[in-house]
């Protein structure tokens, strides 16, 4: 079983955690801006409900298929390295797409591939960050920090749309992609200066990744309240994402409005 690991340095937990938290929040904001810009680009260029629905699907697919396994791998690998590699992968694929936009050869499938790779990297990154929070933050402060994380997620959803619309007015889309690359580099740079706690593992424990995943499923099934909560969240996400994916098309074609109104 994993136990809490104490980091052998004298850095106060607030300095460590909030420095990482702030730069990761900045990186998440860059990602939200890219998501907004790409969805609006697809709306303008294709006007297709199928394209928008497919974009939403490919962005969700890696988390749905790989999410249960990724947690087991995160517990086995170096979490700081996972976060750095995930941010680096996002920066590289985003930079590649920005180059395609710059030379004006981008195609819809390029955007699909970007969204899928970003989603896969984001699943690794998000799992590593969330699972490390309980090791970086004292137990008595966990509830407050989790509340702060929820506030961050909600706040980013609120400000990313108007900020993304503003960016589209003053920058080409490759400029917005470049912002995400810069924020990812900042997030990676900060991780060079701070260690992230690792859960200890029994070297004699030879449990496979699949066995650990099944143990997790069995644990959840043994907690009826959690099963209902997960089921409710899945249903809400299924119906809301299906409708929200077509919202840009409604704004553009039905109301004849632009990104600012969206």
mmCIF file of C-alpha atoms in Angstrom:
data_model
loop_
_atom_site.group_PDB
_atom_site.id
_atom_site.type_symbol
_atom_site.label_atom_id
_atom_site.label_comp_id
_atom_site.label_asym_id
_atom_site.label_seq_id
_atom_site.Cartn_x
_atom_site.Cartn_y
_atom_site.Cartn_z
ATOM 1 C CA UNK A 1 0.000 0.000 0.000
ATOM 2 C CA UNK A 2 1.119 3.555 -0.726
ATOM 3 C CA UNK A 3 1.993 5.721 2.256
ATOM 4 C CA UNK A 4 2.826 9.391 2.570
ATOM 5 C CA UNK A 5 6.381 10.262 1.705
ATOM 6 C CA UNK A 6 8.197 13.134 3.412
ATOM 7 C CA UNK A 7 10.296 15.316 1.152
ATOM 8 C CA UNK A 8 13.817 15.781 2.449
ATOM 9 C CA UNK A 9 14.156 19.525 2.057
ATOM 10 C CA UNK A 10 13.336 22.607 4.091
ATOM 11 C CA UNK A 11 10.892 24.243 1.690
ATOM 12 C CA UNK A 12 7.603 25.101 3.437
ATOM 13 C CA UNK A 13 4.669 23.183 2.014
ATOM 14 C CA UNK A 14 2.832 26.398 1.083
ATOM 15 C CA UNK A 15 5.766 27.676 -0.971
ATOM 16 C CA UNK A 16 6.104 24.384 -2.806
ATOM 17 C CA UNK A 17 2.428 23.719 -3.395
ATOM 18 C CA UNK A 18 1.254 27.192 -4.323
ATOM 19 C CA UNK A 19 4.171 27.849 -6.675
ATOM 20 C CA UNK A 20 3.348 24.638 -8.548
ATOM 21 C CA UNK A 21 -0.384 25.364 -8.314
ATOM 22 C CA UNK A 22 -0.065 28.874 -9.766
ATOM 23 C CA UNK A 23 2.080 27.890 -12.753
ATOM 24 C CA UNK A 24 -0.125 24.881 -13.457
ATOM 25 C CA UNK A 25 -3.194 27.141 -13.299
ATOM 26 C CA UNK A 26 -1.507 29.411 -15.832
ATOM 27 C CA UNK A 27 -0.860 26.429 -18.082
ATOM 28 C CA UNK A 28 -4.488 25.315 -17.745
ATOM 29 C CA UNK A 29 -5.629 28.791 -18.766
ATOM 30 C CA UNK A 30 -3.484 28.563 -21.897
ATOM 31 C CA UNK A 31 -5.058 25.205 -22.686
ATOM 32 C CA UNK A 32 -8.561 26.607 -22.216
ATOM 33 C CA UNK A 33 -7.762 29.452 -24.620
ATOM 34 C CA UNK A 34 -6.550 26.979 -27.230
ATOM 35 C CA UNK A 35 -9.668 24.851 -26.803
ATOM 36 C CA UNK A 36 -11.883 27.892 -27.309
ATOM 37 C CA UNK A 37 -9.935 29.078 -30.359
ATOM 38 C CA UNK A 38 -9.919 25.683 -32.065
ATOM 39 C CA UNK A 39 -13.625 25.051 -31.522
ATOM 40 C CA UNK A 40 -14.464 28.478 -32.913
ATOM 41 C CA UNK A 41 -12.126 27.898 -35.872
ATOM 42 C CA UNK A 42 -13.918 24.635 -36.695
ATOM 43 C CA UNK A 43 -17.257 26.425 -36.426
ATOM 44 C CA UNK A 44 -16.207 29.156 -38.846
ATOM 45 C CA UNK A 45 -14.415 26.909 -41.328
ATOM 46 C CA UNK A 46 -16.814 23.957 -41.492
ATOM 47 C CA UNK A 47 -20.171 24.989 -40.047
ATOM 48 C CA UNK A 48 -20.661 21.275 -39.398
ATOM 49 C CA UNK A 49 -22.348 19.770 -36.367
ATOM 50 C CA UNK A 50 -20.636 16.468 -37.154
ATOM 51 C CA UNK A 51 -17.196 18.082 -37.037
ATOM 52 C CA UNK A 52 -17.891 19.769 -33.695
ATOM 53 C CA UNK A 53 -19.325 16.575 -32.202
ATOM 54 C CA UNK A 54 -16.329 14.583 -33.446
ATOM 55 C CA UNK A 55 -13.927 17.123 -31.953
ATOM 56 C CA UNK A 56 -15.641 16.756 -28.581
ATOM 57 C CA UNK A 57 -15.557 12.965 -28.881
ATOM 58 C CA UNK A 58 -11.843 12.713 -29.707
ATOM 59 C CA UNK A 59 -11.026 15.103 -26.858
ATOM 60 C CA UNK A 60 -12.888 12.886 -24.378
ATOM 61 C CA UNK A 61 -11.791 9.488 -25.723
ATOM 62 C CA UNK A 62 -8.296 9.204 -24.158
ATOM 63 C CA UNK A 63 -9.607 9.964 -20.684
ATOM 64 C CA UNK A 64 -12.443 7.465 -21.052
ATOM 65 C CA UNK A 65 -10.295 4.627 -22.361
ATOM 66 C CA UNK A 66 -6.956 5.198 -20.659
ATOM 67 C CA UNK A 67 -7.979 7.019 -17.469
ATOM 68 C CA UNK A 68 -8.433 3.908 -15.285
ATOM 69 C CA UNK A 69 -4.994 2.582 -16.256
ATOM 70 C CA UNK A 70 -3.174 5.900 -16.094
ATOM 71 C CA UNK A 71 -3.760 6.138 -12.336
ATOM 72 C CA UNK A 72 -1.848 2.905 -11.785
ATOM 73 C CA UNK A 73 1.042 4.072 -13.922
ATOM 74 C CA UNK A 74 1.190 7.425 -12.127
ATOM 75 C CA UNK A 75 1.598 5.595 -8.810
ATOM 76 C CA UNK A 76 4.535 3.654 -10.268
ATOM 77 C CA UNK A 77 6.374 6.440 -12.095
ATOM 78 C CA UNK A 78 7.981 9.703 -11.024
ATOM 79 C CA UNK A 79 5.143 12.189 -10.763
ATOM 80 C CA UNK A 80 7.218 15.299 -11.338
ATOM 81 C CA UNK A 81 8.664 13.753 -14.501
ATOM 82 C CA UNK A 82 5.168 12.781 -15.653
ATOM 83 C CA UNK A 83 3.959 16.357 -15.265
ATOM 84 C CA UNK A 84 6.996 17.766 -17.057
ATOM 85 C CA UNK A 85 6.717 15.307 -19.945
ATOM 86 C CA UNK A 86 2.969 15.876 -20.235
ATOM 87 C CA UNK A 87 3.412 19.650 -20.405
ATOM 88 C CA UNK A 88 6.265 19.191 -22.859
ATOM 89 C CA UNK A 89 4.183 16.935 -25.100
ATOM 90 C CA UNK A 90 1.354 19.480 -25.123
ATOM 91 C CA UNK A 91 3.795 22.252 -26.019
ATOM 92 C CA UNK A 92 5.336 20.247 -28.866
ATOM 93 C CA UNK A 93 2.089 19.203 -30.558
ATOM 94 C CA UNK A 94 0.645 22.690 -30.096
ATOM 95 C CA UNK A 95 3.769 24.226 -31.626
ATOM 96 C CA UNK A 96 3.439 21.848 -34.571
ATOM 97 C CA UNK A 97 -0.173 22.884 -35.143
ATOM 98 C CA UNK A 98 0.792 26.562 -34.876
ATOM 99 C CA UNK A 99 3.330 25.983 -37.656
ATOM 100 C CA UNK A 100 0.614 24.400 -39.827
ATOM 101 C CA UNK A 101 -1.615 27.414 -39.243
ATOM 102 C CA UNK A 102 1.261 29.758 -40.043
ATOM 103 C CA UNK A 103 1.865 28.186 -43.465
ATOM 104 C CA UNK A 104 -1.902 27.827 -44.002
ATOM 105 C CA UNK A 105 -1.998 24.074 -44.603
ATOM 106 C CA UNK A 106 -3.954 22.997 -41.525
ATOM 107 C CA UNK A 107 -6.744 20.473 -41.991
ATOM 108 C CA UNK A 108 -9.550 19.312 -39.721
ATOM 109 C CA UNK A 109 -7.869 15.982 -38.988
ATOM 110 C CA UNK A 110 -4.793 17.837 -37.756
ATOM 111 C CA UNK A 111 -6.966 19.460 -35.091
ATOM 112 C CA UNK A 112 -8.500 16.101 -34.168
ATOM 113 C CA UNK A 113 -5.043 14.617 -33.629
ATOM 114 C CA UNK A 114 -3.970 17.619 -31.538
ATOM 115 C CA UNK A 115 -7.062 17.393 -29.343
ATOM 116 C CA UNK A 116 -6.568 13.670 -28.770
ATOM 117 C CA UNK A 117 -2.878 14.000 -27.879
ATOM 118 C CA UNK A 118 -3.531 16.989 -25.624
ATOM 119 C CA UNK A 119 -6.287 15.064 -23.868
ATOM 120 C CA UNK A 120 -4.041 12.046 -23.298
ATOM 121 C CA UNK A 121 -1.225 14.208 -21.931
ATOM 122 C CA UNK A 122 -3.714 16.156 -19.823
ATOM 123 C CA UNK A 123 -5.046 12.949 -18.281
ATOM 124 C CA UNK A 124 -1.536 11.959 -17.206
ATOM 125 C CA UNK A 125 -0.830 15.464 -15.934
ATOM 126 C CA UNK A 126 -4.108 15.929 -14.073
ATOM 127 C CA UNK A 127 -3.856 12.516 -12.399
ATOM 128 C CA UNK A 128 -0.267 13.158 -11.297
ATOM 129 C CA UNK A 129 -1.101 16.607 -9.926
ATOM 130 C CA UNK A 130 -4.282 15.605 -8.086
ATOM 131 C CA UNK A 131 -2.745 12.481 -6.562
ATOM 132 C CA UNK A 132 0.288 14.481 -5.416
ATOM 133 C CA UNK A 133 -1.823 17.106 -3.665
ATOM 134 C CA UNK A 134 -2.539 14.865 -0.687
ATOM 135 C CA UNK A 135 1.214 14.294 -0.273
ATOM 136 C CA UNK A 136 2.190 17.955 -0.542
ATOM 137 C CA UNK A 137 -0.571 19.386 1.663
ATOM 138 C CA UNK A 138 -1.038 18.609 5.370
ATOM 139 C CA UNK A 139 -4.158 16.584 6.098
ATOM 140 C CA UNK A 140 -5.822 19.412 8.025
ATOM 141 C CA UNK A 141 -5.621 21.686 4.951
ATOM 142 C CA UNK A 142 -6.800 19.235 2.306
ATOM 143 C CA UNK A 143 -10.454 20.278 2.368
ATOM 144 C CA UNK A 144 -9.540 23.937 1.796
ATOM 145 C CA UNK A 145 -7.161 23.074 -1.029
ATOM 146 C CA UNK A 146 -9.732 20.897 -2.755
ATOM 147 C CA UNK A 147 -12.200 23.748 -2.499
ATOM 148 C CA UNK A 148 -9.581 26.019 -4.046
ATOM 149 C CA UNK A 149 -9.109 23.523 -6.880
ATOM 150 C CA UNK A 150 -12.850 23.523 -7.566
ATOM 151 C CA UNK A 151 -12.817 27.308 -7.564
ATOM 152 C CA UNK A 152 -9.953 27.236 -10.073
ATOM 153 C CA UNK A 153 -11.793 24.908 -12.439
ATOM 154 C CA UNK A 154 -14.947 26.992 -12.304
ATOM 155 C CA UNK A 155 -13.071 30.265 -12.608
ATOM 156 C CA UNK A 156 -11.142 29.108 -15.653
ATOM 157 C CA UNK A 157 -14.368 28.050 -17.339
ATOM 158 C CA UNK A 158 -15.821 31.507 -16.732
ATOM 159 C CA UNK A 159 -12.882 33.641 -17.849
ATOM 160 C CA UNK A 160 -11.527 31.498 -20.699
ATOM 161 C CA UNK A 161 -14.439 32.220 -23.055
ATOM 162 C CA UNK A 162 -14.361 36.052 -22.938
ATOM 163 C CA UNK A 163 -10.565 36.059 -22.819
ATOM 164 C CA UNK A 164 -10.429 33.651 -25.749
ATOM 165 C CA UNK A 165 -12.824 35.857 -27.738
ATOM 166 C CA UNK A 166 -10.642 38.874 -26.990
ATOM 167 C CA UNK A 167 -7.529 36.995 -28.082
ATOM 168 C CA UNK A 168 -9.192 36.025 -31.360
ATOM 169 C CA UNK A 169 -9.870 39.711 -32.024
ATOM 170 C CA UNK A 170 -6.252 40.800 -31.570
ATOM 171 C CA UNK A 171 -4.198 37.704 -32.459
ATOM 172 C CA UNK A 172 -4.125 35.118 -35.243
ATOM 173 C CA UNK A 173 -4.946 31.625 -34.053
ATOM 174 C CA UNK A 174 -1.280 30.616 -34.160
ATOM 175 C CA UNK A 175 -0.638 33.437 -31.696
ATOM 176 C CA UNK A 176 -3.102 31.891 -29.244
ATOM 177 C CA UNK A 177 -1.425 28.514 -29.713
ATOM 178 C CA UNK A 178 1.902 30.184 -28.942
ATOM 179 C CA UNK A 179 0.487 31.470 -25.643
ATOM 180 C CA UNK A 180 -0.218 27.888 -24.619
ATOM 181 C CA UNK A 181 3.323 26.861 -25.537
ATOM 182 C CA UNK A 182 4.759 29.659 -23.382
ATOM 183 C CA UNK A 183 2.572 28.804 -20.367
ATOM 184 C CA UNK A 184 3.548 25.131 -20.677
ATOM 185 C CA UNK A 185 7.236 26.072 -20.695
ATOM 186 C CA UNK A 186 6.722 28.195 -17.558
ATOM 187 C CA UNK A 187 4.993 25.262 -15.837
ATOM 188 C CA UNK A 188 7.838 22.911 -16.765
ATOM 189 C CA UNK A 189 10.483 25.390 -15.597
ATOM 190 C CA UNK A 190 8.933 25.695 -12.139
ATOM 191 C CA UNK A 191 9.079 21.935 -11.646
ATOM 192 C CA UNK A 192 12.872 21.999 -11.998
ATOM 193 C CA UNK A 193 13.094 23.838 -8.667
ATOM 194 C CA UNK A 194 10.699 21.750 -6.555
ATOM 195 C CA UNK A 195 10.490 18.101 -5.696
ATOM 196 C CA UNK A 196 7.139 16.316 -5.613
ATOM 197 C CA UNK A 197 6.477 13.595 -3.024
ATOM 198 C CA UNK A 198 6.252 9.993 -4.180
ATOM 199 C CA UNK A 199 4.192 7.260 -2.518
ATOM 200 C CA UNK A 200 6.356 4.455 -1.216
ATOM 201 C CA UNK A 201 5.828 1.034 -2.745
ATOM 202 C CA UNK A 202 6.672 -2.380 -1.361
ATOM 203 C CA UNK A 203 9.372 -3.825 -3.683
ATOM 204 C CA UNK A 204 7.971 -7.267 -2.942
ATOM 205 C CA UNK A 205 4.560 -6.248 -4.221
ATOM 206 C CA UNK A 206 4.325 -7.671 -7.747
ATOM 207 C CA UNK A 207 0.745 -6.592 -8.440
ATOM 208 C CA UNK A 208 0.263 -5.739 -12.113
ATOM 209 C CA UNK A 209 -1.283 -2.551 -13.461
ATOM 210 C CA UNK A 210 -4.416 -4.444 -14.467
ATOM 211 C CA UNK A 211 -4.751 -5.965 -11.002
ATOM 212 C CA UNK A 212 -4.440 -2.540 -9.406
ATOM 213 C CA UNK A 213 -7.102 -1.169 -11.743
ATOM 214 C CA UNK A 214 -9.457 -4.023 -10.856
ATOM 215 C CA UNK A 215 -8.798 -3.444 -7.163
ATOM 216 C CA UNK A 216 -9.804 0.180 -7.659
ATOM 217 C CA UNK A 217 -13.010 -0.862 -9.432
ATOM 218 C CA UNK A 218 -13.805 -3.300 -6.623
ATOM 219 C CA UNK A 219 -13.219 -0.568 -4.042
ATOM 220 C CA UNK A 220 -15.626 1.795 -5.790
ATOM 221 C CA UNK A 221 -18.257 -0.936 -6.199
ATOM 222 C CA UNK A 222 -18.069 -1.571 -2.485
ATOM 223 C CA UNK A 223 -19.046 2.050 -1.797
ATOM 224 C CA UNK A 224 -22.657 2.454 -3.072
ATOM 225 C CA UNK A 225 -22.702 6.206 -2.558
ATOM 226 C CA UNK A 226 -19.630 6.621 -4.740
ATOM 227 C CA UNK A 227 -21.158 4.426 -7.458
ATOM 228 C CA UNK A 228 -24.244 6.643 -7.577
ATOM 229 C CA UNK A 229 -22.148 9.810 -7.573
ATOM 230 C CA UNK A 230 -19.937 8.599 -10.442
ATOM 231 C CA UNK A 231 -22.984 7.434 -12.393
ATOM 232 C CA UNK A 232 -24.669 10.807 -11.940
ATOM 233 C CA UNK A 233 -21.530 12.666 -13.040
ATOM 234 C CA UNK A 234 -21.251 10.447 -16.122
ATOM 235 C CA UNK A 235 -24.866 11.080 -17.089
ATOM 236 C CA UNK A 236 -24.554 14.837 -16.628
ATOM 237 C CA UNK A 237 -21.336 14.988 -18.640
ATOM 238 C CA UNK A 238 -22.798 12.799 -21.393
ATOM 239 C CA UNK A 239 -25.828 14.997 -21.975
ATOM 240 C CA UNK A 240 -24.200 18.374 -21.299
ATOM 241 C CA UNK A 241 -21.150 17.762 -23.495
ATOM 242 C CA UNK A 242 -23.376 16.592 -26.328
ATOM 243 C CA UNK A 243 -25.388 19.823 -26.208
ATOM 244 C CA UNK A 244 -22.528 22.211 -25.435
ATOM 245 C CA UNK A 245 -20.479 20.883 -28.353
ATOM 246 C CA UNK A 246 -23.066 22.386 -30.714
ATOM 247 C CA UNK A 247 -23.377 25.716 -28.918
ATOM 248 C CA UNK A 248 -20.883 27.540 -31.196
ATOM 249 C CA UNK A 249 -22.902 26.478 -34.225
ATOM 250 C CA UNK A 250 -26.073 27.808 -32.638
ATOM 251 C CA UNK A 251 -24.430 31.160 -31.928
ATOM 252 C CA UNK A 252 -22.871 31.454 -35.392
ATOM 253 C CA UNK A 253 -25.589 30.158 -37.717
ATOM 254 C CA UNK A 254 -28.840 30.732 -35.841
ATOM 255 C CA UNK A 255 -28.166 33.966 -33.981
ATOM 256 C CA UNK A 256 -25.650 35.264 -36.567
ATOM 257 C CA UNK A 257 -23.243 36.327 -33.818
ATOM 258 C CA UNK A 258 -19.511 35.918 -33.250
ATOM 259 C CA UNK A 259 -16.951 34.667 -30.783
ATOM 260 C CA UNK A 260 -17.549 37.520 -28.329
ATOM 261 C CA UNK A 261 -21.205 36.557 -27.902
ATOM 262 C CA UNK A 262 -20.295 32.871 -27.639
#
